[in-house]
Amino acid sequence: MTDVEIGQSLRAATAAGRDLRDALAAGESPDAAAERLAREIESVLAPPAPAGRDLTDQAVDDDPDALLAVVAAQLRLGELALAAGTALGETGAGPPPEGATATLDRALTEVEASEPAPRDRETVASHDLDEAVATLKARFGSTLDAIAKGTADVVAGPCRTIAGRAPAQWKEAWDKISKRLFLDNIGGRLLRLGMRAVAAALDALLDLVDATWLETARDRLVALADRAGAVGAGPALLGGVLGAEGAREEADGLLRARNLDLGRLDDGTAALAALADRFDSVIGKLALAQAAVAGIMAVQGHLGLAVPWLPLALLGAELLIGAVALVFAIDYVDTTVDVGRVRGARLIVKDAVTARTAA
């Protein structure tokens, strides 16, 4: 699905959700709005496979950014479907719980805020070599800072959640999401759709990154949570994990070389700006996914025993999203992992210095 199609689906689902909320508030029949909401959510979901994972029905063209847009939309719509199903009393545990309508209102607000804003491309034209070097160095530093900050924002939630937990707890949560979730016999139609959306999003994230790298990032994330403790993992700590200081020192040394080419340096600055924008897009979608998981955590408090394994799966989802964010950050700094299909910031500086020198 394209960003435009995703935006259209989110807007259509939100409109149906608002009609559902209004019908409930007015004491009118919500059936028509509930049916529309279900159809809109189904349009974003691939047909459920009997086993394994299959994203072939999602038009994402093997593009991580496009896939993450679908993942974020699925989780947001999953949150909306679960909130709507709870407000309709689909849990089978009597009338809707107190606060269910307020939870639906919050889910609607969060879905409406999910559409990304377009960005302009940056052009660079330095007047002399000194300016070109200074501009590239500044852009390299700001790119590293942006990667560390964006990653810190996404991993903050999982770091707080898993800090102090016994290894057996987070390993059980990881194991839960690494297998096919049991989605049968869960409440009514919207609750089942909500869980289908969550399961599809988690499956896509698990398929996005090589399993070995994903588990490595998970272990680093757990170690980071233990190290950060109550203070939290801020950008400075993330920068240390990503090797930002070493990268800055290396860049400073490279940019002291002789016979640097002004045009090549400016090309490097522009490439770093494009890399920062691309990372901002990727990490922004992961932030939306993480926020949706937090929203689903709020909804699951109303579900009672309708989905007894959901709290464990949500812990695993937080850990998974944090691990994916860490993998992307490593790749964008250093091109260690072929997941974002980018040349990382360090290699861009090396290209600017060594790819071509003036005669």
CSV table of C-alpha atoms in Angstrom, one decimal:
chain,number,residue,atom,x,y,z
A,1,MET,CA,0.0,0.0,0.0
A,2,THR,CA,1.2,3.5,-0.8
A,3,ASP,CA,1.3,6.3,1.8
A,4,VAL,CA,-1.7,7.8,0.0
A,5,GLU,CA,-3.7,4.6,0.2
A,6,ILE,CA,-2.8,4.1,3.9
A,7,GLY,CA,-3.9,7.7,4.6
A,8,GLN,CA,-7.2,7.1,2.8
A,9,SER,CA,-7.7,3.9,4.8
A,10,LEU,CA,-6.9,5.6,8.1
A,11,ARG,CA,-9.3,8.5,7.4
A,12,ALA,CA,-12.1,6.1,6.3
A,13,ALA,CA,-11.7,4.0,9.4
A,14,THR,CA,-11.6,7.1,11.6
A,15,ALA,CA,-14.8,8.4,10.0
A,16,ALA,CA,-16.5,5.0,10.6
A,17,GLY,CA,-15.2,5.0,14.2
A,18,ARG,CA,-16.5,8.4,14.9
A,19,ASP,CA,-20.0,7.4,13.6
A,20,LEU,CA,-19.8,4.4,15.8
A,21,ARG,CA,-18.9,6.4,18.8
A,22,ASP,CA,-21.7,9.0,18.1
A,23,ALA,CA,-24.3,6.2,17.7
A,24,LEU,CA,-23.3,4.7,21.0
A,25,ALA,CA,-23.5,8.1,22.7
A,26,ALA,CA,-26.9,8.8,21.2
A,27,GLY,CA,-28.3,5.3,22.1
A,28,GLU,CA,-28.8,4.5,18.4
A,29,SER,CA,-27.9,1.3,16.6
A,30,PRO,CA,-24.2,1.2,15.9
A,31,ASP,CA,-24.4,-1.8,13.5
A,32,ALA,CA,-23.9,0.1,10.2
A,33,ALA,CA,-20.9,2.1,11.5
A,34,ALA,CA,-19.4,-1.1,13.0
A,35,GLU,CA,-19.8,-2.9,9.7
A,36,ARG,CA,-18.1,0.0,7.8
A,37,LEU,CA,-15.2,0.1,10.3
A,38,ALA,CA,-14.7,-3.7,10.0
A,39,ARG,CA,-14.6,-3.4,6.2
A,40,GLU,CA,-12.0,-0.6,6.3
A,41,ILE,CA,-9.8,-2.5,8.6
A,42,GLU,CA,-10.1,-5.7,6.6
A,43,SER,CA,-8.9,-3.7,3.5
A,44,VAL,CA,-5.6,-3.1,5.2
A,45,LEU,CA,-5.0,-6.7,6.3
A,46,ALA,CA,-3.7,-9.5,4.1
A,47,PRO,CA,-5.8,-12.6,4.2
A,48,PRO,CA,-4.8,-14.8,7.2
A,49,ALA,CA,-2.4,-17.6,6.2
A,50,PRO,CA,-3.0,-21.0,7.8
A,51,ALA,CA,0.7,-21.2,8.8
A,52,GLY,CA,3.8,-19.1,8.5
A,53,ARG,CA,4.0,-15.5,7.3
A,54,ASP,CA,2.8,-14.1,4.0
A,55,LEU,CA,3.0,-10.4,3.1
A,56,THR,CA,2.6,-11.0,-0.7
A,57,ASP,CA,-0.8,-9.4,-0.6
A,58,GLN,CA,0.7,-6.2,0.7
A,59,ALA,CA,2.0,-3.9,-2.0
A,60,VAL,CA,5.1,-2.8,-0.2
A,61,ASP,CA,7.7,-3.8,-2.9
A,62,ASP,CA,10.3,-5.0,-0.4
A,63,ASP,CA,10.8,-1.4,0.7
A,64,PRO,CA,11.4,-1.1,4.5
A,65,ASP,CA,9.9,2.3,4.7
A,66,ALA,CA,6.7,1.3,2.9
A,67,LEU,CA,6.5,-1.9,5.0
A,68,LEU,CA,6.8,0.1,8.2
A,69,ALA,CA,4.1,2.4,7.0
A,70,VAL,CA,1.8,-0.6,6.7
A,71,VAL,CA,2.9,-2.0,10.1
A,72,ALA,CA,2.2,1.4,11.8
A,73,ALA,CA,-1.2,1.5,10.1
A,74,GLN,CA,-2.1,-2.1,11.1
A,75,LEU,CA,-1.2,-1.4,14.8
A,76,ARG,CA,-3.2,1.8,14.8
A,77,LEU,CA,-6.2,0.2,13.3
A,78,GLY,CA,-5.7,-2.8,15.6
A,79,GLU,CA,-5.9,-0.4,18.5
A,80,LEU,CA,-9.0,1.2,17.0
A,81,ALA,CA,-10.7,-2.1,16.4
A,82,LEU,CA,-10.0,-3.4,19.9
A,83,ALA,CA,-11.3,-0.1,21.4
A,84,ALA,CA,-14.4,-0.2,19.2
A,85,GLY,CA,-15.0,-3.9,20.0
A,86,THR,CA,-14.7,-3.2,23.7
A,87,ALA,CA,-17.1,-0.3,23.5
A,88,LEU,CA,-19.6,-2.6,21.7
A,89,GLY,CA,-19.3,-5.2,24.5
A,90,GLU,CA,-17.8,-7.8,22.2
A,91,THR,CA,-15.8,-9.3,25.1
A,92,GLY,CA,-18.8,-11.4,26.1
A,93,ALA,CA,-18.4,-10.4,29.7
A,94,GLY,CA,-21.5,-8.3,30.1
A,95,PRO,CA,-22.0,-4.7,29.2
A,96,PRO,CA,-19.1,-2.5,28.0
A,97,PRO,CA,-16.8,-1.6,30.9
A,98,GLU,CA,-16.7,1.9,32.3
A,99,GLY,CA,-14.2,4.0,30.4
A,100,ALA,CA,-14.5,2.0,27.2
A,101,THR,CA,-16.0,5.0,25.3
A,102,ALA,CA,-13.2,7.3,26.5
A,103,THR,CA,-10.7,4.7,25.3
A,104,LEU,CA,-12.4,4.7,21.9
A,105,ASP,CA,-12.1,8.5,21.7
A,106,ARG,CA,-8.4,8.3,22.4
A,107,ALA,CA,-7.9,5.7,19.8
A,108,LEU,CA,-9.7,7.8,17.2
A,109,THR,CA,-7.6,10.8,18.1
A,110,GLU,CA,-4.4,8.8,17.8
A,111,VAL,CA,-5.3,7.3,14.4
A,112,GLU,CA,-6.1,10.8,13.1
A,113,ALA,CA,-2.6,12.0,14.1
A,114,SER,CA,-0.8,9.1,12.3
A,115,GLU,CA,-0.3,10.6,8.8
A,116,PRO,CA,3.3,11.8,8.1
A,117,ALA,CA,4.1,15.3,6.8
A,118,PRO,CA,6.0,15.7,3.5
A,119,ARG,CA,9.6,16.9,3.5
A,120,ASP,CA,11.7,19.1,1.2
A,121,ARG,CA,15.0,17.9,-0.2
A,122,GLU,CA,18.1,19.9,0.8
A,123,THR,CA,20.6,21.4,-1.7
A,124,VAL,CA,24.2,22.3,-0.8
A,125,ALA,CA,26.5,24.8,-2.6
A,126,SER,CA,29.6,25.8,-0.6
A,127,HIS,CA,31.6,28.9,-1.5
A,128,ASP,CA,35.0,27.4,-0.7
A,129,LEU,CA,36.7,24.3,0.6
A,130,ASP,CA,36.7,25.4,4.2
A,131,GLU,CA,33.0,26.0,4.2
A,132,ALA,CA,32.4,22.6,2.5
A,133,VAL,CA,34.4,20.8,5.2
A,134,ALA,CA,32.7,22.6,8.0
A,135,THR,CA,29.2,22.1,6.5
A,136,LEU,CA,29.8,18.3,6.0
A,137,LYS,CA,31.2,18.0,9.5
A,138,ALA,CA,28.2,19.8,11.0
A,139,ARG,CA,25.8,17.7,9.0
A,140,PHE,CA,27.5,14.5,9.9
A,141,GLY,CA,27.2,15.5,13.6
A,142,SER,CA,23.6,16.5,13.4
A,143,THR,CA,22.8,13.2,11.5
A,144,LEU,CA,24.3,11.1,14.2
A,145,ASP,CA,22.5,13.2,16.8
A,146,ALA,CA,19.2,12.7,15.0
A,147,ILE,CA,19.7,9.0,14.7
A,148,ALA,CA,20.5,8.7,18.4
A,149,LYS,CA,17.6,10.9,19.5
A,150,GLY,CA,15.0,9.2,17.3
A,151,THR,CA,16.2,5.8,18.4
A,152,ALA,CA,16.2,6.8,22.1
A,153,ASP,CA,12.6,8.0,21.7
A,154,VAL,CA,11.4,4.7,20.3
A,155,VAL,CA,13.3,2.4,22.8
A,156,ALA,CA,12.3,4.4,25.8
A,157,GLY,CA,9.1,2.5,26.2
A,158,PRO,CA,10.5,-1.0,26.0
A,159,CYS,CA,13.5,0.0,28.2
A,160,ARG,CA,11.2,1.1,30.9
A,161,THR,CA,9.0,-2.0,30.5
A,162,ILE,CA,11.7,-4.6,30.7
A,163,ALA,CA,14.1,-2.9,33.1
A,164,GLY,CA,14.4,-5.1,36.2
A,165,ARG,CA,12.4,-8.0,34.7
A,166,ALA,CA,13.9,-11.5,35.0
A,167,PRO,CA,15.3,-12.9,31.7
A,168,ALA,CA,12.6,-15.6,31.7
A,169,GLN,CA,9.9,-13.0,31.5
A,170,TRP,CA,11.1,-11.1,28.4
A,171,LYS,CA,12.2,-14.4,26.8
A,172,GLU,CA,8.7,-15.8,27.2
A,173,ALA,CA,7.2,-12.6,25.7
A,174,TRP,CA,9.6,-12.8,22.7
A,175,ASP,CA,8.7,-16.5,22.3
A,176,LYS,CA,5.1,-15.6,22.3
A,177,ILE,CA,5.3,-13.1,19.3
A,178,SER,CA,7.8,-15.3,17.4
A,179,LYS,CA,5.1,-17.9,17.0
A,180,ARG,CA,1.7,-17.8,15.3
A,181,LEU,CA,-0.7,-16.1,17.7
A,182,PHE,CA,-3.9,-17.9,18.4
A,183,LEU,CA,-6.7,-15.7,17.0
A,184,ASP,CA,-9.7,-18.0,17.1
A,185,ASN,CA,-12.6,-17.7,19.6
A,186,ILE,CA,-11.8,-14.1,20.6
A,187,GLY,CA,-14.8,-12.0,21.3
A,188,GLY,CA,-16.7,-10.5,18.4
A,189,ARG,CA,-15.8,-9.4,14.9
A,190,LEU,CA,-13.9,-6.2,15.7
A,191,LEU,CA,-11.9,-7.8,18.5
A,192,ARG,CA,-10.8,-10.5,16.1
A,193,LEU,CA,-9.9,-8.0,13.5
A,194,GLY,CA,-8.0,-6.0,16.0
A,195,MET,CA,-5.9,-9.0,17.0
A,196,ARG,CA,-5.4,-10.0,13.3
A,197,ALA,CA,-4.1,-6.5,12.7
A,198,VAL,CA,-1.6,-6.8,15.6
A,199,ALA,CA,-0.5,-10.3,14.5
A,200,ALA,CA,0.0,-9.1,10.9
A,201,ALA,CA,2.1,-6.1,12.0
A,202,LEU,CA,4.3,-8.3,14.3
A,203,ASP,CA,4.8,-10.9,11.6
A,204,ALA,CA,5.9,-8.2,9.2
A,205,LEU,CA,8.4,-6.8,11.7
A,206,LEU,CA,9.8,-10.3,12.3
A,207,ASP,CA,10.3,-10.8,8.6
A,208,LEU,CA,11.9,-7.4,8.0
A,209,VAL,CA,15.2,-8.1,9.8
A,210,ASP,CA,17.4,-11.2,9.7
A,211,ALA,CA,16.6,-13.3,12.8
A,212,THR,CA,20.2,-13.4,14.0
A,213,TRP,CA,20.6,-9.6,13.9
A,214,LEU,CA,17.2,-9.1,15.4
A,215,GLU,CA,18.1,-11.3,18.4
A,216,THR,CA,21.4,-9.5,18.7
A,217,ALA,CA,19.6,-6.1,18.8
A,218,ARG,CA,17.1,-7.6,21.3
A,219,ASP,CA,20.0,-8.6,23.7
A,220,ARG,CA,21.6,-5.2,23.3
A,221,LEU,CA,18.3,-3.6,24.1
A,222,VAL,CA,17.9,-5.6,27.3
A,223,ALA,CA,21.5,-4.8,28.3
A,224,LEU,CA,20.7,-1.1,27.6
A,225,ALA,CA,17.6,-1.2,29.8
A,226,ASP,CA,19.6,-2.8,32.6
A,227,ARG,CA,22.3,-0.2,32.2
A,228,ALA,CA,19.9,2.8,32.0
A,229,GLY,CA,17.7,1.8,34.9
A,230,ALA,CA,15.2,4.4,36.1
A,231,VAL,CA,17.1,7.2,34.4
A,232,GLY,CA,16.1,5.9,31.0
A,233,ALA,CA,18.1,5.5,27.8
A,234,GLY,CA,18.6,9.0,26.4
A,235,PRO,CA,20.4,10.1,23.2
A,236,ALA,CA,23.8,10.2,24.8
A,237,LEU,CA,23.6,6.6,26.0
A,238,LEU,CA,22.2,5.5,22.6
A,239,GLY,CA,25.0,7.4,20.8
A,240,GLY,CA,27.5,5.4,22.9
A,241,VAL,CA,25.8,2.1,21.9
A,242,LEU,CA,25.9,3.1,18.2
A,243,GLY,CA,29.5,4.2,18.3
A,244,ALA,CA,28.8,7.8,17.5
A,245,GLU,CA,31.9,9.3,19.2
A,246,GLY,CA,34.2,6.9,17.4
A,247,ALA,CA,32.5,7.9,14.1
A,248,ARG,CA,33.0,11.6,14.8
A,249,GLU,CA,36.7,11.1,15.5
A,250,GLU,CA,37.1,9.1,12.4
A,251,ALA,CA,35.3,11.8,10.3
A,252,ASP,CA,37.4,14.6,11.8
A,253,GLY,CA,40.6,12.7,10.8
A,254,LEU,CA,39.3,12.1,7.2
A,255,LEU,CA,38.3,15.7,6.7
A,256,ARG,CA,41.9,16.9,7.6
A,257,ALA,CA,43.1,15.2,4.4
A,258,ARG,CA,44.6,17.2,1.6
A,259,ASN,CA,43.3,17.6,-2.0
A,260,LEU,CA,39.6,17.3,-0.9
A,261,ASP,CA,37.1,18.0,-3.6
A,262,LEU,CA,34.5,20.7,-2.9
A,263,GLY,CA,31.8,19.2,-5.1
A,264,ARG,CA,32.3,15.8,-3.6
A,265,LEU,CA,32.1,17.2,-0.1
A,266,ASP,CA,28.8,19.0,-0.9
A,267,ASP,CA,27.5,15.8,-2.4
A,268,GLY,CA,28.3,14.1,0.9
A,269,THR,CA,26.5,16.8,2.9
A,270,ALA,CA,23.4,16.4,0.7
A,271,ALA,CA,23.6,12.6,1.0
A,272,LEU,CA,23.7,12.9,4.8
A,273,ALA,CA,20.7,15.2,4.7
A,274,ALA,CA,18.8,12.7,2.6
A,275,LEU,CA,19.9,9.9,5.0
A,276,ALA,CA,18.7,11.8,8.0
A,277,ASP,CA,15.3,12.4,6.3
A,278,ARG,CA,15.0,8.8,5.4
A,279,PHE,CA,15.9,7.7,8.9
A,280,ASP,CA,13.4,10.2,10.3
A,281,SER,CA,10.7,8.6,8.2
A,282,VAL,CA,11.6,5.1,9.3
A,283,ILE,CA,12.0,5.9,13.0
A,284,GLY,CA,8.8,8.0,12.8
A,285,LYS,CA,6.8,5.0,11.6
A,286,LEU,CA,8.4,2.8,14.4
A,287,ALA,CA,7.4,5.5,16.9
A,288,LEU,CA,3.8,5.4,15.6
A,289,ALA,CA,4.0,1.6,16.0
A,290,GLN,CA,5.3,1.9,19.5
A,291,ALA,CA,2.7,4.4,20.5
A,292,ALA,CA,0.0,2.1,19.1
A,293,VAL,CA,1.2,-0.7,21.3
A,294,ALA,CA,1.0,1.7,24.2
A,295,GLY,CA,-2.6,2.5,23.2
A,296,ILE,CA,-3.4,-1.2,22.9
A,297,MET,CA,-2.0,-1.7,26.4
A,298,ALA,CA,-4.6,0.8,27.6
A,299,VAL,CA,-7.4,-1.0,25.7
A,300,GLN,CA,-6.4,-4.4,27.0
A,301,GLY,CA,-7.2,-3.4,30.5
A,302,HIS,CA,-10.9,-3.4,29.5
A,303,LEU,CA,-10.7,-6.8,27.8
A,304,GLY,CA,-10.5,-9.0,30.9
A,305,LEU,CA,-10.0,-12.6,29.9
A,306,ALA,CA,-11.2,-12.2,26.3
A,307,VAL,CA,-7.5,-12.3,25.2
A,308,PRO,CA,-5.6,-13.8,28.1
A,309,TRP,CA,-2.2,-13.9,26.3
A,310,LEU,CA,-2.4,-10.2,25.1
A,311,PRO,CA,-0.3,-8.6,28.0
A,312,LEU,CA,2.5,-11.0,27.2
A,313,ALA,CA,2.3,-10.4,23.5
A,314,LEU,CA,2.3,-6.6,24.0
A,315,LEU,CA,5.5,-6.9,26.1
A,316,GLY,CA,7.0,-8.9,23.2
A,317,ALA,CA,5.8,-6.3,20.7
A,318,GLU,CA,7.5,-3.5,22.6
A,319,LEU,CA,10.7,-5.4,22.7
A,320,LEU,CA,10.4,-6.3,19.0
A,321,ILE,CA,9.8,-2.7,17.9
A,322,GLY,CA,12.7,-1.5,20.1
A,323,ALA,CA,15.0,-4.1,18.6
A,324,VAL,CA,14.0,-3.2,15.0
A,325,ALA,CA,14.7,0.5,15.8
A,326,LEU,CA,18.1,-0.4,17.1
A,327,VAL,CA,18.9,-2.5,14.0
A,328,PHE,CA,18.0,0.4,11.7
A,329,ALA,CA,20.0,2.9,13.8
A,330,ILE,CA,23.1,0.7,13.6
A,331,ASP,CA,22.6,0.3,9.8
A,332,TYR,CA,22.1,4.1,9.3
A,333,VAL,CA,25.2,5.0,11.3
A,334,ASP,CA,27.5,2.3,9.9
A,335,THR,CA,25.9,0.1,7.2
A,336,THR,CA,26.6,-3.0,9.3
A,337,VAL,CA,23.2,-4.6,8.5
A,338,ASP,CA,21.6,-4.7,5.1
A,339,VAL,CA,18.1,-3.8,6.3
A,340,GLY,CA,17.6,-0.1,5.3
A,341,ARG,CA,19.4,-0.6,2.0
A,342,VAL,CA,21.4,2.6,2.6
A,343,ARG,CA,25.0,3.7,2.8
A,344,GLY,CA,25.4,4.7,6.5
A,345,ALA,CA,26.6,8.0,7.7
A,346,ARG,CA,30.2,6.8,8.1
A,347,LEU,CA,30.4,5.5,4.6
A,348,ILE,CA,29.0,8.7,3.2
A,349,VAL,CA,31.8,10.7,4.7
A,350,LYS,CA,34.3,8.2,3.4
A,351,ASP,CA,32.8,8.5,-0.1
A,352,ALA,CA,33.1,12.3,0.1
A,353,VAL,CA,36.7,12.1,1.0
A,354,THR,CA,38.1,9.1,-0.8
A,355,ALA,CA,35.8,8.4,-3.8
A,356,ARG,CA,37.4,11.1,-5.9
A,357,THR,CA,40.1,13.7,-5.1
A,358,ALA,CA,41.1,16.8,-7.1
A,359,ALA,CA,43.9,16.3,-9.5
